[in-house]
Short mmCIF file of C-alpha atoms in Angstrom, two decimals:
data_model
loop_
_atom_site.label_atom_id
_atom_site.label_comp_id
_atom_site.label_asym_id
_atom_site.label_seq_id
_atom_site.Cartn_x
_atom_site.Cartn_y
_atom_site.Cartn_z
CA UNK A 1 11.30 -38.58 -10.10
CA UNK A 2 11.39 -37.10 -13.72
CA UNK A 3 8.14 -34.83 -12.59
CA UNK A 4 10.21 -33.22 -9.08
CA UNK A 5 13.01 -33.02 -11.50
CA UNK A 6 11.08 -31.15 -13.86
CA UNK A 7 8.97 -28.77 -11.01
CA UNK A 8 12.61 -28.25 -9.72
CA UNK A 9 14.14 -27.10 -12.75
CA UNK A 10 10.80 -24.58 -13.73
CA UNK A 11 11.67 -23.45 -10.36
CA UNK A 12 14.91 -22.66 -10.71
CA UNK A 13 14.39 -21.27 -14.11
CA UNK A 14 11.78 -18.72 -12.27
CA UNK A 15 14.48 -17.94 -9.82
CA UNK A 16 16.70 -16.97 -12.14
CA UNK A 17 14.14 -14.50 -14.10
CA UNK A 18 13.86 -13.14 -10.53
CA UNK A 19 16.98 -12.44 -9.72
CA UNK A 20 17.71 -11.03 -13.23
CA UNK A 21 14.15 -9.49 -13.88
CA UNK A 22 11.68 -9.34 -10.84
CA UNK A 23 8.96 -8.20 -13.90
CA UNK A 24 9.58 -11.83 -15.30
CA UNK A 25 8.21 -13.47 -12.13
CA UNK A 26 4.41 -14.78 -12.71
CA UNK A 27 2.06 -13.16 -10.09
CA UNK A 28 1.79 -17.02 -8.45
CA UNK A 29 5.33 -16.85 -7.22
CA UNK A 30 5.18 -13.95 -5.22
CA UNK A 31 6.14 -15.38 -1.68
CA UNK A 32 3.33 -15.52 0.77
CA UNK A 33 2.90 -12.23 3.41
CA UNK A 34 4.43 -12.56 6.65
CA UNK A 35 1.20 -13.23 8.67
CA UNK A 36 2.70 -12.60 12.96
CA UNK A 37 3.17 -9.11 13.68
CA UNK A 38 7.01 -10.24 14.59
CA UNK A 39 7.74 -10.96 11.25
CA UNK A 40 5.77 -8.02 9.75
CA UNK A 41 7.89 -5.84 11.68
CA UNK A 42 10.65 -7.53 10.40
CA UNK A 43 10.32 -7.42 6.94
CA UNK A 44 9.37 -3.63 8.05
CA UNK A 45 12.80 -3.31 9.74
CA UNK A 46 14.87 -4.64 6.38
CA UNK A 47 12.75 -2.34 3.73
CA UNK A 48 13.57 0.78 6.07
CA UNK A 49 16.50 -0.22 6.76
CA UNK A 50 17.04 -0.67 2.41
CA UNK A 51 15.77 2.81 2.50
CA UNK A 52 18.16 4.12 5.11
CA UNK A 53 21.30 3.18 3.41
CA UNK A 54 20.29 4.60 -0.01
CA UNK A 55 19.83 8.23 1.97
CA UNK A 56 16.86 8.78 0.04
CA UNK A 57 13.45 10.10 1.20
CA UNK A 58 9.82 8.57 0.34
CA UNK A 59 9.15 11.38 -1.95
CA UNK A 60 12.01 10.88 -3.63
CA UNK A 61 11.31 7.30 -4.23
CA UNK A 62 7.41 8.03 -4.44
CA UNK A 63 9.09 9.91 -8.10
CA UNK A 64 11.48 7.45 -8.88
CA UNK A 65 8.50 4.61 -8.87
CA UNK A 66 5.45 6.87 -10.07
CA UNK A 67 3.45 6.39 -6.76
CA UNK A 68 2.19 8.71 -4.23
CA UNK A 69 4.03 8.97 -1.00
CA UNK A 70 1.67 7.95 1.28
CA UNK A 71 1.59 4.66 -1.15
CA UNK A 72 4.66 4.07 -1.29
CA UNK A 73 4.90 4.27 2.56
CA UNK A 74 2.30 1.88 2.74
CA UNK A 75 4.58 -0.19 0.16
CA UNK A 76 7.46 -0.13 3.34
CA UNK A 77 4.64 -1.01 6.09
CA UNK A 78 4.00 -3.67 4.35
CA UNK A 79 0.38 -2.81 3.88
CA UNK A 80 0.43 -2.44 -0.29
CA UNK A 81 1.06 -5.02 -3.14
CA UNK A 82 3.69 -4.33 -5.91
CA UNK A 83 3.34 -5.18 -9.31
CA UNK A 84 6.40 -7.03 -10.88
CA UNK A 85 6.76 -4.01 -13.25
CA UNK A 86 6.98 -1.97 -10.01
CA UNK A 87 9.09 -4.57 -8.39
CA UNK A 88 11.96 -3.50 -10.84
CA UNK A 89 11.46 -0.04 -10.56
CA UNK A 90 11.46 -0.74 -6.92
CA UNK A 91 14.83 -3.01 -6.82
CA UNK A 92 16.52 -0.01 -9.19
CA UNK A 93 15.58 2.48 -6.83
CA UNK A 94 16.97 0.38 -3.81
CA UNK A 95 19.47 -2.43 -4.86
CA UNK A 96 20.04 -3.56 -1.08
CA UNK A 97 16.63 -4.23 -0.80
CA UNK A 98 16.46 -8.36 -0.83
CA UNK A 99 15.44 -10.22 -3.65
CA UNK A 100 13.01 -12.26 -1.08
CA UNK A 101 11.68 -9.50 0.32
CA UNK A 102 10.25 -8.09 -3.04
CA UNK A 103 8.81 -10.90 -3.58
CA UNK A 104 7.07 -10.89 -0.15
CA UNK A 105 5.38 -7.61 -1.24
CA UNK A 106 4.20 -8.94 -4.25
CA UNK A 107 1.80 -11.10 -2.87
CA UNK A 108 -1.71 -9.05 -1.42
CA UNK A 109 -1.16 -8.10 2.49
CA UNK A 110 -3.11 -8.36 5.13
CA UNK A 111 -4.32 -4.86 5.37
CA UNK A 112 -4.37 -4.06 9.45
CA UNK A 113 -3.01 -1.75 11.96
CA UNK A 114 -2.16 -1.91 15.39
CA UNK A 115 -4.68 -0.40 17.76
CA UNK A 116 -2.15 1.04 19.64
CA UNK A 117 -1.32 3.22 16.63
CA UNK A 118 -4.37 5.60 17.91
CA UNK A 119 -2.66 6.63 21.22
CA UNK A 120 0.57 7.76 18.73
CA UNK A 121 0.25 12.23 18.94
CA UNK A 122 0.43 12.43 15.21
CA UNK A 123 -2.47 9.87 14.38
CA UNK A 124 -4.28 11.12 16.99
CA UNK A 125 -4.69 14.76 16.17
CA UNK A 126 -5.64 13.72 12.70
CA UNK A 127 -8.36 11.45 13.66
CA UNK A 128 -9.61 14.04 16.10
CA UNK A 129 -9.19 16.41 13.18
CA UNK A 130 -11.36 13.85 10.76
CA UNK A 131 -13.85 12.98 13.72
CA UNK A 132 -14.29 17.21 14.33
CA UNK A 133 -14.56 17.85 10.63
CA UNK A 134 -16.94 14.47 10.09
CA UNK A 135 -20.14 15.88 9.66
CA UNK A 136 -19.15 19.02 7.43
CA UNK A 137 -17.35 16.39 5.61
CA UNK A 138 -20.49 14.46 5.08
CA UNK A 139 -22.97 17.38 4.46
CA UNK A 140 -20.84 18.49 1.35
CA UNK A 141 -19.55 15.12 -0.34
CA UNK A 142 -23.09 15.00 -0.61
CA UNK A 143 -24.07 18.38 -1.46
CA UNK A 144 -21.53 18.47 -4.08
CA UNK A 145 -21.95 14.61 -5.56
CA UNK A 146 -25.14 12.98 -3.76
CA UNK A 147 -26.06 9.95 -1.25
CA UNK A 148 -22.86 8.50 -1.20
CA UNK A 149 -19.27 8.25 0.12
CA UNK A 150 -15.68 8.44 -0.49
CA UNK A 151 -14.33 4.93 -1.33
CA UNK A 152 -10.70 3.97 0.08
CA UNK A 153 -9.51 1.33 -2.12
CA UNK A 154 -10.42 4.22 -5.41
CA UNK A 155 -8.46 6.34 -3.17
CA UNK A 156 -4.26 8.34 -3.43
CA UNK A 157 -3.24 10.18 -0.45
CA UNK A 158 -0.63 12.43 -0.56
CA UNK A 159 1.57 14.42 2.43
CA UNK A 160 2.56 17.47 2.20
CA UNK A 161 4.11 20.85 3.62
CA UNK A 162 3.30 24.65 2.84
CA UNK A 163 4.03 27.91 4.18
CA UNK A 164 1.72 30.35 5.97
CA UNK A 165 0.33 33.59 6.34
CA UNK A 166 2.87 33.81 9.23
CA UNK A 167 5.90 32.12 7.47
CA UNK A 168 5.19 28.90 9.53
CA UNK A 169 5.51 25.04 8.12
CA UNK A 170 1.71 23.82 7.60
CA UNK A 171 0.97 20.14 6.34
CA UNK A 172 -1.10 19.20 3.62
CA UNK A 173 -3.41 16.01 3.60
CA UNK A 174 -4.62 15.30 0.56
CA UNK A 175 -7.56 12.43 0.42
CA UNK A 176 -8.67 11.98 -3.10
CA UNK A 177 -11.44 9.21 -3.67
CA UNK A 178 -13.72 8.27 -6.00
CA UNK A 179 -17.35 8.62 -5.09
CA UNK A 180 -19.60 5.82 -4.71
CA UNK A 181 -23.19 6.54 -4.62
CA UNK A 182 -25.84 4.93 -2.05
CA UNK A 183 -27.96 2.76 -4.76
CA UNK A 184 -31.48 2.34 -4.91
CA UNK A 185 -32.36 -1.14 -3.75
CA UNK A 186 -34.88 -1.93 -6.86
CA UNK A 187 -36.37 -5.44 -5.91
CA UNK A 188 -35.90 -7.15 -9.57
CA UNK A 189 -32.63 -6.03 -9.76
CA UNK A 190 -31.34 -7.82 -6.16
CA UNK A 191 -31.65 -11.01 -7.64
CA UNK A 192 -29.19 -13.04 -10.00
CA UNK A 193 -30.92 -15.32 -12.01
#
């Protein structure tokens, strides 16, 4: 009895810190992710619904936390992990989002999409756009660093707008990885001893 009183009251004590300090919560009491795509999309639907109410836009959030906007997008998908430091910048930016729910995005995600997402006009035309552009892609990544390729976990995207020649609105992608070069697969090194 004395040790359920005791894991109660550390508990509680954590629950506290979290409601006063999300930063104070230890990484191990982030709640787990929402695993069925019903309750992913929920927790989708209360974060943009969080954002909604505050009238603010992702880049304006994107500032408020540090992050890039595509990131912090990712951050409402619910495909990115907070930090509990970015937890409170996060809960000062949006005060109706719910304590719970930062907590759900401070555990790792489940890093997916739904295949359907492809037949969407937007995604579409910039996969086409990456699977046109592949090769010329390819041939200078490694003219200009070597055998390699662009990692995506090393990686920030950013969205953006310009103006053209013409006065029209243009968007701006911006992919920005580190480079990982191919290794050479030296036999006495592909051992651990």
């Amino acid at each position: 009895k004395m040790r359920r009183f005791l894991l109660s009251f550390v508990l509680g004590i954590f629950h506290l810190a979290s409601v006063c300090n999300p930063a104070k919560i230890p990484s191990f009491f982030a709640l787990p992710r929402p695993r069925s795509k019903e309750k992913l999309a929920s927790l989708t639907e209360r974060l943009l619904a969080a954002k909604a109410e505050s009238g603010k836009t992702f880049d304006e959030i994107a500032n408020e936390l540090g992050l890039t906007n595509a990131y912090t997008c990712q951050i409402f998908l619910g495909q990115a992990q907070i930090t509990p430091e970015m937890a409170v910048k996060l809960k000062a930016a949006l005060p109706k989002i719910k304590d719970e729910d930062i907590r759900i995005i401070m555990s790792p995600p489940m890093r997916t999409f739904d295949s359907d997402i492809i037949k969407e006009p937007n995604v579409y035309r910039t996969y086409e756009a990456i699977m046109h552009y592949g090769e010329a892609i390819k041939m200078l990544i490694n003219e200009q660093c070597g055998d390699g390729i662009m990692s995506a976990i090393d990686f920030y995207l950013t969205v953006g707008t310009t103006t053209g020649a013409l006065g029209e609105r243009r968007v701006v992608l911006t992919f920005n990885g580190k480079f990982l070069p191919h290794i050479q697969q030296d036999s006495d090194r592909a051992t651990i001893e």
